mmCIF file of N, CA and C in Angstrom:
data_model
loop_
_atom_site.group_PDB
_atom_site.id
_atom_site.type_symbol
_atom_site.label_atom_id
_atom_site.label_comp_id
_atom_site.label_asym_id
_atom_site.label_seq_id
_atom_site.Cartn_x
_atom_site.Cartn_y
_atom_site.Cartn_z
ATOM 1 N N UNK E 1 -22.394 -43.561 11.326
ATOM 2 C CA UNK E 1 -22.278 -43.143 12.701
ATOM 3 C C UNK E 1 -20.796 -43.055 13.062
ATOM 4 N N UNK E 2 -20.420 -41.991 13.658
ATOM 5 C CA UNK E 2 -19.029 -41.832 14.050
ATOM 6 C C UNK E 2 -18.951 -41.401 15.518
ATOM 7 N N UNK E 3 -17.737 -41.417 16.005
ATOM 8 C CA UNK E 3 -17.553 -40.899 17.364
ATOM 9 C C UNK E 3 -16.285 -40.052 17.366
ATOM 10 N N UNK E 4 -15.966 -39.476 18.496
ATOM 11 C CA UNK E 4 -14.816 -38.572 18.631
ATOM 12 C C UNK E 4 -13.496 -39.256 18.345
ATOM 13 N N UNK E 5 -13.469 -40.577 18.429
ATOM 14 C CA UNK E 5 -12.221 -41.317 18.177
ATOM 15 C C UNK E 5 -12.012 -41.703 16.747
ATOM 16 N N UNK E 6 -12.892 -41.305 15.835
ATOM 17 C CA UNK E 6 -12.743 -41.642 14.413
ATOM 18 C C UNK E 6 -11.504 -41.005 13.850
ATOM 19 N N UNK E 7 -10.661 -41.810 13.174
ATOM 20 C CA UNK E 7 -9.399 -41.336 12.629
ATOM 21 C C UNK E 7 -9.612 -40.211 11.618
ATOM 22 N N UNK E 8 -8.957 -39.106 11.829
ATOM 23 C CA UNK E 8 -9.041 -37.954 10.925
ATOM 24 C C UNK E 8 -10.429 -37.346 10.812
ATOM 25 N N UNK E 9 -11.291 -37.715 11.766
ATOM 26 C CA UNK E 9 -12.670 -37.218 11.771
ATOM 27 C C UNK E 9 -13.456 -37.638 10.536
ATOM 28 N N UNK E 10 -13.025 -38.681 9.855
ATOM 29 C CA UNK E 10 -13.771 -39.217 8.723
ATOM 30 C C UNK E 10 -15.007 -39.946 9.245
ATOM 31 N N UNK E 11 -16.022 -39.956 8.445
ATOM 32 C CA UNK E 11 -17.214 -40.699 8.826
ATOM 33 C C UNK E 11 -16.948 -42.202 8.604
ATOM 34 N N UNK E 12 -17.361 -42.968 9.539
ATOM 35 C CA UNK E 12 -17.199 -44.424 9.428
ATOM 36 C C UNK E 12 -18.392 -45.103 10.081
ATOM 37 N N UNK E 13 -18.695 -46.283 9.602
ATOM 38 C CA UNK E 13 -19.784 -47.048 10.201
ATOM 39 C C UNK E 13 -19.191 -47.834 11.354
ATOM 40 N N UNK E 14 -19.647 -47.546 12.540
ATOM 41 C CA UNK E 14 -19.161 -48.241 13.727
ATOM 42 C C UNK E 14 -19.822 -49.633 13.836
ATOM 43 N N UNK E 15 -19.139 -50.561 14.433
ATOM 44 C CA UNK E 15 -19.679 -51.915 14.576
ATOM 45 C C UNK E 15 -21.026 -51.864 15.295
ATOM 46 N N UNK E 16 -21.988 -52.581 14.718
ATOM 47 C CA UNK E 16 -23.312 -52.619 15.307
ATOM 48 C C UNK E 16 -24.199 -51.405 15.028
ATOM 49 N N UNK E 17 -23.639 -50.423 14.309
ATOM 50 C CA UNK E 17 -24.423 -49.203 14.011
ATOM 51 C C UNK E 17 -25.040 -49.322 12.606
ATOM 52 N N UNK E 18 -25.959 -48.481 12.350
ATOM 53 C CA UNK E 18 -26.579 -48.483 11.040
ATOM 54 C C UNK E 18 -27.652 -47.395 11.024
ATOM 55 N N UNK E 19 -28.323 -47.326 9.888
ATOM 56 C CA UNK E 19 -29.385 -46.334 9.717
ATOM 57 C C UNK E 19 -30.674 -47.080 9.474
ATOM 58 N N UNK E 20 -31.678 -46.727 10.166
ATOM 59 C CA UNK E 20 -33.016 -47.276 9.938
ATOM 60 C C UNK E 20 -33.976 -46.134 9.748
ATOM 61 N N UNK E 21 -34.944 -46.353 8.889
ATOM 62 C CA UNK E 21 -35.908 -45.295 8.575
ATOM 63 C C UNK E 21 -37.284 -45.910 8.486
ATOM 64 N N UNK E 22 -38.236 -45.168 8.990
ATOM 65 C CA UNK E 22 -39.640 -45.624 8.942
ATOM 66 C C UNK E 22 -40.514 -44.445 8.509
ATOM 67 N N UNK E 23 -41.584 -44.808 7.847
ATOM 68 C CA UNK E 23 -42.586 -43.840 7.467
ATOM 69 C C UNK E 23 -43.967 -44.459 7.715
ATOM 70 N N UNK E 24 -44.818 -43.700 8.341
ATOM 71 C CA UNK E 24 -46.124 -44.196 8.695
ATOM 72 C C UNK E 24 -47.140 -43.127 8.295
ATOM 73 N N UNK E 25 -48.177 -43.572 7.594
ATOM 74 C CA UNK E 25 -49.241 -42.655 7.237
ATOM 75 C C UNK E 25 -50.545 -43.374 7.248
ATOM 76 N N UNK E 26 -51.613 -42.654 7.290
ATOM 77 C CA UNK E 26 -52.925 -43.228 7.285
ATOM 78 C C UNK E 26 -53.985 -42.202 7.671
ATOM 79 N N UNK E 27 -55.164 -42.657 7.810
ATOM 80 C CA UNK E 27 -56.243 -41.770 8.196
ATOM 81 C C UNK E 27 -57.040 -42.477 9.309
ATOM 82 N N UNK E 28 -57.591 -41.680 10.211
ATOM 83 C CA UNK E 28 -58.371 -42.214 11.285
ATOM 84 C C UNK E 28 -57.527 -42.858 12.382
ATOM 85 N N UNK E 29 -56.225 -42.649 12.369
ATOM 86 C CA UNK E 29 -55.360 -43.196 13.396
ATOM 87 C C UNK E 29 -55.407 -42.282 14.638
ATOM 88 N N UNK E 30 -55.688 -42.878 15.796
ATOM 89 C CA UNK E 30 -55.669 -42.078 17.024
ATOM 90 C C UNK E 30 -54.234 -41.968 17.454
ATOM 91 N N UNK E 31 -53.765 -40.768 17.694
ATOM 92 C CA UNK E 31 -52.374 -40.549 18.043
ATOM 93 C C UNK E 31 -52.263 -39.940 19.444
ATOM 94 N N UNK E 32 -51.499 -40.608 20.268
ATOM 95 C CA UNK E 32 -51.192 -40.090 21.594
ATOM 96 C C UNK E 32 -49.832 -40.647 21.967
ATOM 97 N N UNK E 33 -49.329 -40.292 23.137
ATOM 98 C CA UNK E 33 -48.017 -40.725 23.565
ATOM 99 C C UNK E 33 -47.839 -42.246 23.619
ATOM 100 N N UNK E 34 -48.895 -42.944 24.072
ATOM 101 C CA UNK E 34 -48.824 -44.379 24.197
ATOM 102 C C UNK E 34 -48.741 -45.045 22.822
ATOM 103 N N UNK E 35 -49.552 -44.584 21.889
ATOM 104 C CA UNK E 35 -49.495 -45.216 20.550
ATOM 105 C C UNK E 35 -48.191 -44.869 19.844
ATOM 106 N N UNK E 36 -47.657 -43.681 20.031
ATOM 107 C CA UNK E 36 -46.356 -43.334 19.454
ATOM 108 C C UNK E 36 -45.276 -44.260 20.012
ATOM 109 N N UNK E 37 -45.296 -44.493 21.297
ATOM 110 C CA UNK E 37 -44.311 -45.369 21.925
ATOM 111 C C UNK E 37 -44.408 -46.809 21.405
ATOM 112 N N UNK E 38 -45.670 -47.296 21.216
ATOM 113 C CA UNK E 38 -45.899 -48.644 20.724
ATOM 114 C C UNK E 38 -45.371 -48.823 19.313
ATOM 115 N N UNK E 39 -45.600 -47.835 18.416
ATOM 116 C CA UNK E 39 -45.116 -47.908 17.056
ATOM 117 C C UNK E 39 -43.585 -47.852 17.024
ATOM 118 N N UNK E 40 -42.960 -47.012 17.836
ATOM 119 C CA UNK E 40 -41.511 -46.970 17.903
ATOM 120 C C UNK E 40 -40.950 -48.297 18.391
ATOM 121 N N UNK E 41 -41.582 -48.920 19.394
ATOM 122 C CA UNK E 41 -41.079 -50.176 19.918
ATOM 123 C C UNK E 41 -41.183 -51.284 18.880
ATOM 124 N N UNK E 42 -42.285 -51.328 18.147
ATOM 125 C CA UNK E 42 -42.475 -52.316 17.093
ATOM 126 C C UNK E 42 -41.363 -52.157 16.058
ATOM 127 N N UNK E 43 -41.057 -50.901 15.650
ATOM 128 C CA UNK E 43 -40.005 -50.643 14.682
ATOM 129 C C UNK E 43 -38.652 -51.130 15.172
ATOM 130 N N UNK E 44 -38.277 -50.733 16.399
ATOM 131 C CA UNK E 44 -36.938 -51.092 16.880
ATOM 132 C C UNK E 44 -36.839 -52.552 17.274
ATOM 133 N N UNK E 45 -37.958 -53.239 17.506
ATOM 134 C CA UNK E 45 -37.948 -54.682 17.724
ATOM 135 C C UNK E 45 -37.883 -55.453 16.411
ATOM 136 N N UNK E 46 -37.858 -54.750 15.285
ATOM 137 C CA UNK E 46 -37.819 -55.320 13.950
ATOM 138 C C UNK E 46 -39.013 -56.176 13.649
ATOM 139 N N UNK E 47 -40.180 -55.732 14.090
ATOM 140 C CA UNK E 47 -41.449 -56.362 13.740
ATOM 141 C C UNK E 47 -42.227 -55.518 12.775
ATOM 142 N N UNK E 48 -41.557 -54.690 12.012
ATOM 143 C CA UNK E 48 -42.221 -53.651 11.229
ATOM 144 C C UNK E 48 -42.507 -54.062 9.774
ATOM 145 N N UNK E 49 -42.269 -55.320 9.406
ATOM 146 C CA UNK E 49 -42.509 -55.726 8.028
ATOM 147 C C UNK E 49 -44.011 -55.953 7.769
ATOM 148 N N UNK E 50 -44.363 -56.164 6.518
ATOM 149 C CA UNK E 50 -45.752 -56.402 6.167
ATOM 150 C C UNK E 50 -46.347 -57.577 6.898
ATOM 151 N N UNK E 51 -47.494 -57.423 7.494
ATOM 152 C CA UNK E 51 -48.176 -58.486 8.165
ATOM 153 C C UNK E 51 -47.592 -58.890 9.501
ATOM 154 N N UNK E 52 -46.650 -58.150 10.016
ATOM 155 C CA UNK E 52 -46.035 -58.501 11.287
ATOM 156 C C UNK E 52 -46.756 -57.950 12.471
ATOM 157 N N UNK E 53 -47.704 -57.035 12.285
ATOM 158 C CA UNK E 53 -48.494 -56.493 13.376
ATOM 159 C C UNK E 53 -49.770 -56.040 12.877
#
């Protein structure tokens, strides 16, 4: 993650920044706006490991 103040426009990891990635698949999952929001919140709350929800 960079910003406009990065020296020489090089990419740099800013303090507190990082990359997170999630993948979710399955069958029979009901998908709507509320369930999408719940899954995103679980991921960003770092409760996304095995057996955590």
